[in-house]
Amino acid sequence: MRAPRTDTARLLLVLALATAVTVFTATVPLLRGWFDLRVYYGAVDTWVHHGGRLYDYQVPGTTYGFTYPPFAAVAMLPMTLFSLHTAIAVALLLNLLALAVTLRMLTGRAWRRHGWYGCALALCALALFEPLRDTFSFGQVNLLLLALVLADGWLLATGRGRWAGVGIGLAAAVKLTPALFIGLLLVARRWRAAAVATAVAATATALAARVAPDASRFYWTRAMWDTTRVGRLDYVSNQSLQGILARAGVQDRVVWEAAVLLVLGVWVFRSRRAVAAGDWQAAFALTGLTACLVSPITWVHHLVWLLPSFAVLIRTGHPRVAGTLYAVLCSSVVWLWFDDSSGVDGFLGSNAYAWITLGLLLWLPAGQTRDVRAPLDRSASATAPAPRPAAPEIAQVSGQPGPPSGATAAATGSATGPACGLARSASSDPTGSTRPAAVNPQSSSSRASSYTVRPPSA
């Protein structure tokens, strides 16, 4: 089919696609009814206004309650000033803002080359991404945490490292999984940023302990270690290493720990090489992938941490691979094994998202910020006339390797610094899909990038 050539035809195509996407998201994958946001709101409201205990609250008619560290509840205190419906509206706006910030950091200025038409098509594609649409309809906090983490990467990549670590520290205090990015700072020998992140996380945790001492004591001594509060390990939405093993019937904790150590070893090796090449985009992407794999429970909506990996794939000239993997993550294919994940097909299909995450960790291009040119730039250079003789380029004063020049720099977004990589009524099953609801559905409220840069100055 020939691409539309006029603005009117493009506008009509965008409107048609937007309508189709809206109908799809409102009818095919059941909306989650802002289930997790109702958990947050109910727990904090009961704690503040009714004298209840934070971790005793359960959503009426379910067994699901608050599972995040106490600082998350402290950060959510402003919600109690509004009604639940107002809190939902505010959460949607915050998620939209976080998504806009994330996309800006992942794409740099490259999005300008595609104009309104390309951006509109990209937004339609993003709306189909299952982890993203689940984050919105659950009322989850994943995008906010991703934006905080990527902001730190942007500070590091642009030489503004004085405040780097604040975002990672806050994210780690709200959920445990982003704490792995402190490990990345240590691997990269960014001692100051690692210290800042650790201090911010510790300060936030201490503040929560001062505000809610009983809740803090209960969480750090009991709730954090009890994964049954979050959900079944073998539930199909759990796309972590632990989920793979649980669905395969492997219950030996030693096997899981060995798998985690192996994945962490791969992450250290690959992220260290990425940082050494000045490829912070890939380093943050690899860390997000690893966090999803090693966390005991990684619900599907947690996989928004894969977005930086797709930005890396596109930047390094692998748009078809990115498109294929992205399409799988839009398909809700894992839910085909909602009732029965036995057999070879179940082992492969029910863990499809986890296999993608593991494959990206092993083969994501890293450390190629200076040598790889995007396909568009290669085709452009192939047809461009030979350059006229000119004065030689001025050598960089700092003596550091510079970013790609010309069209490649624009395509990667690295010309000025980093380009951070790139209804029905609510279902009674908070994590269900188009499959029938389980007898005991699991809550997704659980505990639980991205820069193309020139190497940091000394």
Short mmCIF file of C-alpha atoms in Angstrom, two decimals:
data_model
loop_
_atom_site.label_atom_id
_atom_site.label_comp_id
_atom_site.label_asym_id
_atom_site.label_seq_id
_atom_site.Cartn_x
_atom_site.Cartn_y
_atom_site.Cartn_z
CA MET A 1 0.00 0.00 0.00
CA ARG A 2 1.36 3.39 -1.00
CA ALA A 3 2.03 5.84 1.82
CA PRO A 4 -0.19 8.96 1.85
CA ARG A 5 1.45 11.93 0.18
CA THR A 6 -0.73 14.84 1.29
CA ASP A 7 -1.33 16.24 4.75
CA THR A 8 -5.05 15.61 4.40
CA ALA A 9 -4.50 11.94 3.58
CA ARG A 10 -2.04 11.62 6.45
CA LEU A 11 -4.48 13.21 8.88
CA LEU A 12 -7.25 10.85 7.79
CA LEU A 13 -4.92 7.86 8.24
CA VAL A 14 -3.88 9.02 11.70
CA LEU A 15 -7.52 9.53 12.73
CA ALA A 16 -8.42 6.08 11.44
CA LEU A 17 -5.52 4.47 13.30
CA ALA A 18 -6.29 6.39 16.49
CA THR A 19 -9.92 5.25 16.32
CA ALA A 20 -8.89 1.63 15.77
CA VAL A 21 -6.42 1.76 18.64
CA THR A 22 -9.03 3.31 20.94
CA VAL A 23 -11.58 0.64 20.11
CA PHE A 24 -8.98 -2.10 20.57
CA THR A 25 -7.74 -0.89 23.95
CA ALA A 26 -11.30 -0.31 25.19
CA THR A 27 -12.75 -3.67 24.18
CA VAL A 28 -10.21 -6.40 23.48
CA PRO A 29 -7.74 -6.36 26.40
CA LEU A 30 -10.00 -5.76 29.38
CA LEU A 31 -9.21 -2.54 31.19
CA ARG A 32 -7.86 -3.08 34.68
CA GLY A 33 -10.19 -0.64 36.41
CA TRP A 34 -7.31 1.30 38.02
CA PHE A 35 -7.00 -1.61 40.41
CA ASP A 36 -3.53 -0.78 41.73
CA LEU A 37 -4.42 2.86 42.18
CA ARG A 38 -7.42 1.76 44.24
CA VAL A 39 -5.01 -0.27 46.37
CA TYR A 40 -2.79 2.78 46.91
CA TYR A 41 -5.70 5.12 47.60
CA GLY A 42 -7.57 2.75 49.90
CA ALA A 43 -4.51 1.81 51.95
CA VAL A 44 -3.27 5.38 52.43
CA ASP A 45 -6.77 6.76 53.07
CA THR A 46 -7.48 4.07 55.68
CA TRP A 47 -4.12 4.69 57.32
CA VAL A 48 -4.49 8.49 57.48
CA HIS A 49 -8.21 9.06 57.98
CA HIS A 50 -9.47 5.93 59.71
CA GLY A 51 -6.61 4.87 61.95
CA GLY A 52 -6.02 1.61 60.12
CA ARG A 53 -2.68 -0.10 59.64
CA LEU A 54 -1.12 0.45 56.23
CA TYR A 55 -0.32 -3.19 55.44
CA ASP A 56 -3.58 -4.59 56.84
CA TYR A 57 -5.75 -2.91 54.22
CA GLN A 58 -7.26 -5.06 51.46
CA VAL A 59 -9.35 -3.94 48.51
CA PRO A 60 -12.95 -4.94 49.33
CA GLY A 61 -13.76 -8.35 47.89
CA THR A 62 -10.10 -9.24 47.30
CA THR A 63 -7.03 -10.31 49.22
CA TYR A 64 -4.80 -7.60 47.76
CA GLY A 65 -3.23 -4.81 49.73
CA PHE A 66 -0.31 -2.41 49.81
CA THR A 67 3.04 -4.05 49.00
CA TYR A 68 5.46 -1.15 48.46
CA PRO A 69 7.97 0.25 50.99
CA PRO A 70 6.52 2.74 53.49
CA PHE A 71 8.07 5.72 51.70
CA ALA A 72 5.77 5.01 48.75
CA ALA A 73 2.80 5.54 51.06
CA VAL A 74 4.31 8.76 52.39
CA ALA A 75 4.83 10.01 48.83
CA MET A 76 1.19 9.17 48.06
CA LEU A 77 -0.23 11.12 51.01
CA PRO A 78 -1.43 14.01 48.77
CA MET A 79 -3.92 11.56 47.22
CA THR A 80 -5.95 11.65 50.41
CA LEU A 81 -6.80 15.31 49.74
CA PHE A 82 -8.93 14.26 46.74
CA SER A 83 -11.67 11.84 45.90
CA LEU A 84 -10.79 8.56 44.22
CA HIS A 85 -12.02 9.81 40.84
CA THR A 86 -9.87 12.93 41.11
CA ALA A 87 -6.89 10.80 42.11
CA ILE A 88 -7.44 8.67 38.98
CA ALA A 89 -7.49 11.76 36.77
CA VAL A 90 -4.32 13.12 38.39
CA ALA A 91 -2.60 9.74 38.00
CA LEU A 92 -3.45 9.67 34.29
CA LEU A 93 -2.03 13.16 33.81
CA LEU A 94 1.15 12.29 35.72
CA ASN A 95 1.63 9.14 33.66
CA LEU A 96 1.16 11.11 30.43
CA LEU A 97 3.71 13.67 31.60
CA ALA A 98 6.15 10.92 32.61
CA LEU A 99 5.69 9.26 29.22
CA ALA A 100 6.38 12.53 27.40
CA VAL A 101 9.54 13.11 29.46
CA THR A 102 10.67 9.52 28.91
CA LEU A 103 10.18 9.72 25.15
CA ARG A 104 12.00 13.03 25.00
CA MET A 105 14.99 11.56 26.80
CA LEU A 106 14.93 8.36 24.75
CA THR A 107 14.77 10.08 21.38
CA GLY A 108 16.63 13.33 21.96
CA ARG A 109 15.91 15.63 19.05
CA ALA A 110 15.55 12.87 16.49
CA TRP A 111 11.76 13.00 16.67
CA ARG A 112 11.80 16.37 14.90
CA ARG A 113 12.92 14.72 11.68
CA HIS A 114 9.63 12.83 11.44
CA GLY A 115 7.26 15.74 12.05
CA TRP A 116 3.73 15.49 13.40
CA TYR A 117 2.84 12.57 11.15
CA GLY A 118 5.65 10.31 12.32
CA CYS A 119 5.06 11.24 15.95
CA ALA A 120 1.33 10.49 15.62
CA LEU A 121 2.07 7.04 14.17
CA ALA A 122 4.56 6.37 16.96
CA LEU A 123 1.98 7.31 19.62
CA CYS A 124 -0.55 4.92 18.06
CA ALA A 125 2.06 2.16 18.25
CA LEU A 126 2.89 3.03 21.86
CA ALA A 127 -0.78 2.80 22.82
CA LEU A 128 -0.74 -0.86 21.78
CA PHE A 129 2.31 -1.76 23.91
CA GLU A 130 0.85 -4.07 26.56
CA PRO A 131 3.12 -3.03 29.46
CA LEU A 132 2.32 0.61 28.73
CA ARG A 133 -1.44 0.25 28.43
CA ASP A 134 -1.49 -1.90 31.59
CA THR A 135 0.50 0.76 33.45
CA PHE A 136 -2.14 3.35 32.55
CA SER A 137 -5.21 1.21 33.24
CA PHE A 138 -3.84 -0.19 36.50
CA GLY A 139 -2.90 3.32 37.66
CA GLN A 140 0.64 2.07 38.20
CA VAL A 141 3.78 4.10 39.00
CA ASN A 142 6.19 2.41 36.57
CA LEU A 143 6.46 5.33 34.14
CA LEU A 144 7.13 7.82 36.92
CA LEU A 145 9.99 5.67 38.21
CA LEU A 146 11.37 5.18 34.70
CA ALA A 147 11.38 8.93 34.13
CA LEU A 148 13.21 9.50 37.45
CA VAL A 149 15.89 6.97 36.56
CA LEU A 150 16.36 8.29 33.02
CA ALA A 151 16.67 11.82 34.37
CA ASP A 152 19.73 10.72 36.32
CA GLY A 153 21.19 9.19 33.20
CA TRP A 154 20.64 12.48 31.38
CA LEU A 155 22.47 14.36 34.13
CA LEU A 156 25.41 11.98 33.94
CA ALA A 157 25.53 12.06 30.17
CA THR A 158 25.49 15.85 29.92
CA GLY A 159 28.14 16.51 32.54
CA ARG A 160 25.66 17.67 35.18
CA GLY A 161 26.59 14.85 37.51
CA ARG A 162 26.45 16.94 40.67
CA TRP A 163 22.78 16.06 41.22
CA ALA A 164 22.87 12.67 39.54
CA GLY A 165 21.58 9.90 41.79
CA VAL A 166 18.62 11.77 43.25
CA GLY A 167 16.13 10.24 40.80
CA ILE A 168 17.48 6.72 41.22
CA GLY A 169 17.45 7.10 45.01
CA LEU A 170 13.82 8.23 45.05
CA ALA A 171 12.79 5.46 42.67
CA ALA A 172 14.54 2.85 44.85
CA ALA A 173 12.77 4.19 47.95
CA VAL A 174 9.37 3.81 46.25
CA LYS A 175 10.07 0.34 44.79
CA LEU A 176 12.93 -2.04 45.37
CA THR A 177 13.68 -3.01 41.77
CA PRO A 178 15.21 0.34 40.63
CA ALA A 179 17.89 -0.10 43.32
CA LEU A 180 19.80 -2.10 40.71
CA PHE A 181 20.62 1.20 39.01
CA ILE A 182 22.71 2.09 42.06
CA GLY A 183 24.65 -1.05 41.16
CA LEU A 184 25.11 0.35 37.66
CA LEU A 185 26.60 3.53 39.11
CA LEU A 186 29.04 1.38 41.10
CA VAL A 187 29.93 -0.70 38.03
CA ALA A 188 30.53 2.55 36.14
CA ARG A 189 32.64 3.88 39.05
CA ARG A 190 30.44 6.91 39.41
CA TRP A 191 31.10 6.98 43.12
CA ARG A 192 29.54 10.36 43.81
CA ALA A 193 26.32 9.54 41.99
CA ALA A 194 26.13 6.15 43.71
CA ALA A 195 26.63 7.81 47.09
CA VAL A 196 23.95 10.40 46.33
CA ALA A 197 21.48 7.72 45.24
CA THR A 198 22.17 5.63 48.33
CA ALA A 199 21.88 8.66 50.62
CA VAL A 200 18.60 9.78 49.04
CA ALA A 201 17.11 6.28 49.31
CA ALA A 202 18.26 5.95 52.92
CA THR A 203 16.96 9.42 53.83
CA ALA A 204 13.58 8.74 52.25
CA THR A 205 13.37 5.41 54.07
CA ALA A 206 14.32 7.06 57.36
CA LEU A 207 11.68 9.74 56.82
CA ALA A 208 9.06 7.05 56.31
CA ALA A 209 10.25 5.30 59.47
CA ARG A 210 9.80 8.54 61.39
CA VAL A 211 6.30 9.10 59.98
CA ALA A 212 5.15 5.47 60.17
CA PRO A 213 7.41 3.50 62.56
CA ASP A 214 5.09 0.51 62.97
CA ALA A 215 4.46 0.17 59.24
CA SER A 216 8.19 0.45 58.54
CA ARG A 217 9.05 -2.19 61.10
CA PHE A 218 6.45 -4.57 59.67
CA TYR A 219 7.53 -4.04 56.07
CA TRP A 220 11.29 -4.45 56.53
CA THR A 221 11.03 -7.43 58.88
CA ARG A 222 8.09 -9.33 57.41
CA ALA A 223 6.23 -7.99 54.38
CA MET A 224 9.27 -7.53 52.14
CA TRP A 225 10.23 -11.19 52.48
CA ASP A 226 6.73 -12.57 51.88
CA THR A 227 6.17 -12.80 48.11
CA THR A 228 2.75 -14.39 48.68
CA ARG A 229 1.48 -10.92 49.61
CA VAL A 230 2.14 -9.90 46.01
CA GLY A 231 0.82 -12.91 44.13
CA ARG A 232 1.51 -16.42 42.90
CA LEU A 233 4.95 -16.93 41.44
CA ASP A 234 3.60 -19.19 38.68
CA TYR A 235 0.93 -16.73 37.53
CA VAL A 236 1.34 -16.12 33.80
CA SER A 237 1.77 -12.37 34.28
CA ASN A 238 5.00 -12.98 36.22
CA GLN A 239 7.60 -12.69 33.44
CA SER A 240 10.74 -13.01 35.56
CA LEU A 241 13.26 -15.82 36.01
CA GLN A 242 11.31 -16.90 39.06
CA GLY A 243 8.13 -17.01 37.00
CA ILE A 244 9.76 -19.22 34.36
CA LEU A 245 10.97 -21.67 37.01
CA ALA A 246 7.68 -21.67 38.91
CA ARG A 247 5.64 -22.49 35.79
CA ALA A 248 8.13 -25.26 35.00
CA GLY A 249 7.55 -26.73 38.46
CA VAL A 250 11.06 -25.95 39.72
CA GLN A 251 10.71 -24.96 43.37
CA ASP A 252 14.31 -25.26 44.52
CA ARG A 253 15.38 -21.77 45.57
CA VAL A 254 19.03 -22.62 44.89
CA VAL A 255 18.28 -22.99 41.17
CA TRP A 256 16.68 -19.53 41.09
CA GLU A 257 19.59 -17.98 42.99
CA ALA A 258 22.09 -19.55 40.60
CA ALA A 259 20.13 -18.22 37.61
CA VAL A 260 20.04 -14.76 39.18
CA LEU A 261 23.80 -14.78 39.79
CA LEU A 262 24.42 -15.83 36.19
CA VAL A 263 22.22 -13.04 34.84
CA LEU A 264 23.88 -10.50 37.11
CA GLY A 265 27.29 -11.64 35.86
CA VAL A 266 26.23 -11.09 32.26
CA TRP A 267 24.81 -7.68 33.20
CA VAL A 268 28.04 -6.57 34.91
CA PHE A 269 30.15 -7.66 31.93
CA ARG A 270 27.94 -6.05 29.28
CA SER A 271 27.10 -2.84 31.14
CA ARG A 272 30.77 -2.27 32.01
CA ARG A 273 31.68 -2.50 28.34
CA ALA A 274 28.85 -0.14 27.42
CA VAL A 275 29.96 2.45 29.97
CA ALA A 276 33.58 2.13 28.87
CA ALA A 277 32.44 3.03 25.34
CA GLY A 278 30.41 5.98 26.61
CA ASP A 279 27.17 4.23 25.67
CA TRP A 280 25.04 5.15 28.67
CA GLN A 281 21.91 4.50 26.67
CA ALA A 282 22.74 0.81 26.37
CA ALA A 283 24.01 0.61 29.96
CA PHE A 284 20.71 1.88 31.35
CA ALA A 285 18.76 -0.36 28.97
CA LEU A 286 20.72 -3.44 30.08
CA THR A 287 20.09 -2.57 33.72
CA GLY A 288 16.35 -2.26 33.15
CA LEU A 289 16.32 -5.67 31.46
CA THR A 290 18.27 -7.24 34.30
CA ALA A 291 16.02 -5.74 36.97
CA CYS A 292 12.99 -7.32 35.29
CA LEU A 293 14.68 -10.73 35.16
CA VAL A 294 16.06 -10.94 38.70
CA SER A 295 13.06 -9.52 40.53
CA PRO A 296 11.08 -12.40 42.08
CA ILE A 297 7.90 -11.03 40.52
CA THR A 298 7.81 -8.97 37.33
CA TRP A 299 4.26 -8.37 36.21
CA VAL A 300 3.70 -7.57 32.55
CA HIS A 301 3.25 -3.86 33.26
CA HIS A 302 6.73 -3.73 34.80
CA LEU A 303 8.15 -4.35 31.33
CA VAL A 304 7.97 -0.65 30.50
CA TRP A 305 11.62 -0.90 31.55
CA LEU A 306 12.18 -2.49 28.12
CA LEU A 307 11.42 0.76 26.28
CA PRO A 308 15.07 1.97 26.40
CA SER A 309 16.14 -1.28 24.75
CA PHE A 310 13.93 -0.60 21.73
CA ALA A 311 15.47 2.86 21.45
CA VAL A 312 18.93 1.22 21.40
CA LEU A 313 17.86 -1.23 18.69
CA ILE A 314 16.57 1.56 16.48
CA ARG A 315 19.61 3.74 17.09
CA THR A 316 22.01 0.95 16.19
CA GLY A 317 20.26 0.14 12.91
CA HIS A 318 17.99 -2.78 13.86
CA PRO A 319 14.47 -1.34 13.33
CA ARG A 320 13.06 -4.63 11.99
CA VAL A 321 14.21 -6.56 15.05
CA ALA A 322 12.76 -3.84 17.26
CA GLY A 323 9.47 -3.90 15.35
CA THR A 324 9.14 -7.69 15.56
CA LEU A 325 9.84 -7.88 19.29
CA TYR A 326 7.62 -4.87 19.93
CA ALA A 327 4.76 -6.51 18.04
CA VAL A 328 5.04 -9.61 20.26
CA LEU A 329 4.86 -7.39 23.35
CA CYS A 330 1.70 -5.80 21.96
CA SER A 331 0.00 -9.13 21.29
CA SER A 332 -0.88 -10.34 24.83
CA VAL A 333 0.31 -13.72 23.58
CA VAL A 334 1.30 -15.02 27.03
CA TRP A 335 -2.35 -15.05 28.07
CA LEU A 336 -3.03 -17.92 25.67
CA TRP A 337 -1.49 -20.09 28.40
CA PHE A 338 -3.52 -18.48 31.17
CA ASP A 339 -5.14 -21.78 32.19
CA ASP A 340 -2.41 -24.26 31.37
CA SER A 341 1.28 -23.56 30.79
CA SER A 342 2.41 -27.18 30.72
CA GLY A 343 4.23 -28.82 27.83
CA VAL A 344 6.83 -27.46 25.46
CA ASP A 345 4.41 -24.95 23.96
CA GLY A 346 3.50 -23.71 27.41
CA PHE A 347 7.14 -23.41 28.44
CA LEU A 348 7.91 -21.33 25.35
CA GLY A 349 4.68 -19.39 24.96
CA SER A 350 3.78 -18.53 28.56
CA ASN A 351 7.29 -17.10 29.05
CA ALA A 352 7.46 -15.25 25.72
CA TYR A 353 8.03 -11.83 27.28
CA ALA A 354 10.70 -13.20 29.62
CA TRP A 355 12.51 -14.81 26.66
CA ILE A 356 12.49 -11.44 24.88
CA THR A 357 13.93 -9.78 27.98
CA LEU A 358 16.65 -12.41 28.31
CA GLY A 359 17.47 -12.26 24.60
CA LEU A 360 17.84 -8.49 24.73
CA LEU A 361 20.15 -8.76 27.73
CA LEU A 362 22.40 -11.17 25.80
CA TRP A 363 22.37 -9.55 22.34
CA LEU A 364 21.40 -5.91 22.68
CA PRO A 365 24.00 -3.84 20.75
CA ALA A 366 26.13 -1.95 23.25
CA GLY A 367 29.14 0.31 22.98
CA GLN A 368 28.40 1.31 19.39
CA THR A 369 27.64 5.00 19.82
CA ARG A 370 30.49 6.26 17.65
CA ASP A 371 30.62 3.72 14.83
CA VAL A 372 27.05 2.73 14.05
CA ARG A 373 25.05 4.75 11.56
CA ALA A 374 21.31 4.42 11.25
CA PRO A 375 19.96 2.91 8.02
CA LEU A 376 18.46 6.25 7.01
CA ASP A 377 21.87 7.88 7.26
CA ARG A 378 23.54 5.10 5.29
CA SER A 379 21.04 5.36 2.47
CA ALA A 380 21.31 9.12 2.49
CA SER A 381 25.09 9.03 2.30
CA ALA A 382 24.97 6.46 -0.48
CA THR A 383 23.00 8.79 -2.75
CA ALA A 384 24.52 12.06 -1.70
CA PRO A 385 27.02 13.76 -4.02
CA ALA A 386 30.67 13.56 -3.12
CA PRO A 387 31.73 16.36 -0.79
CA ARG A 388 33.74 19.21 -2.19
CA PRO A 389 37.26 19.74 -0.89
CA ALA A 390 37.14 21.74 2.28
CA ALA A 391 39.26 22.65 5.22
CA PRO A 392 39.93 19.73 7.55
CA GLU A 393 37.71 19.35 10.59
CA ILE A 394 38.90 21.01 13.74
CA ALA A 395 40.16 18.44 16.19
CA GLN A 396 38.35 18.23 19.49
CA VAL A 397 40.20 20.16 22.11
CA SER A 398 39.40 17.73 24.88
CA GLY A 399 40.98 14.86 23.05
CA GLN A 400 37.94 12.69 23.76
CA PRO A 401 36.21 10.72 21.05
CA GLY A 402 33.34 12.77 19.72
CA PRO A 403 29.83 11.74 18.78
CA PRO A 404 28.83 11.00 15.22
CA SER A 405 28.67 14.02 12.99
CA GLY A 406 26.11 15.30 10.54
CA ALA A 407 23.03 13.27 9.84
CA THR A 408 24.07 10.47 12.15
CA ALA A 409 24.26 12.78 15.13
CA ALA A 410 20.81 14.09 14.36
CA ALA A 411 19.45 10.60 13.94
CA THR A 412 20.83 9.38 17.23
CA GLY A 413 20.04 12.54 19.11
CA SER A 414 23.59 12.82 20.33
CA ALA A 415 24.55 16.10 18.75
CA THR A 416 24.01 18.01 21.94
CA GLY A 417 24.41 15.29 24.51
CA PRO A 418 22.39 12.21 25.33
CA ALA A 419 19.49 10.78 23.45
CA CYS A 420 17.94 8.57 26.02
CA GLY A 421 17.74 5.43 23.90
CA LEU A 422 13.68 5.54 22.94
CA ALA A 423 -13.92 0.09 27.35
CA ARG A 424 -15.57 -2.58 28.75
CA SER A 425 -16.43 -2.30 32.38
CA ALA A 426 -13.50 -3.04 34.61
CA SER A 427 -12.66 -6.69 34.90
CA SER A 428 -13.01 -8.33 38.24
CA ASP A 429 -9.66 -9.91 37.54
CA PRO A 430 -7.08 -7.14 38.05
CA THR A 431 -4.44 -8.84 35.93
CA GLY A 432 -6.67 -10.76 33.59
CA SER A 433 -6.70 -10.45 29.83
CA THR A 434 -9.22 -11.63 27.31
CA ARG A 435 -8.99 -15.06 28.91
CA PRO A 436 -11.55 -16.12 31.56
CA ALA A 437 -10.89 -14.81 35.05
CA ALA A 438 -8.92 -17.02 37.40
CA VAL A 439 -10.45 -18.20 40.64
CA ASN A 440 -7.79 -16.33 42.58
CA PRO A 441 -6.38 -13.60 40.32
CA GLN A 442 -3.16 -11.97 41.33
CA SER A 443 -2.69 -8.32 42.08
CA SER A 444 -0.05 -6.49 40.16
CA SER A 445 0.78 -4.17 43.02
CA SER A 446 4.23 -5.48 43.68
CA ARG A 447 7.61 -4.43 44.74
CA ALA A 448 9.17 -4.48 42.27
CA SER A 449 17.93 3.41 29.98
CA SER A 450 19.15 5.06 27.91
CA TYR A 451 21.70 7.49 26.73
CA THR A 452 23.87 7.98 23.70
CA VAL A 453 26.70 10.15 24.91
CA ARG A 454 30.23 11.13 24.49
CA PRO A 455 32.42 9.62 27.25
CA PRO A 456 32.37 11.61 30.50
CA SER A 457 35.16 14.02 31.22
CA ALA A 458 37.55 13.28 33.99
#
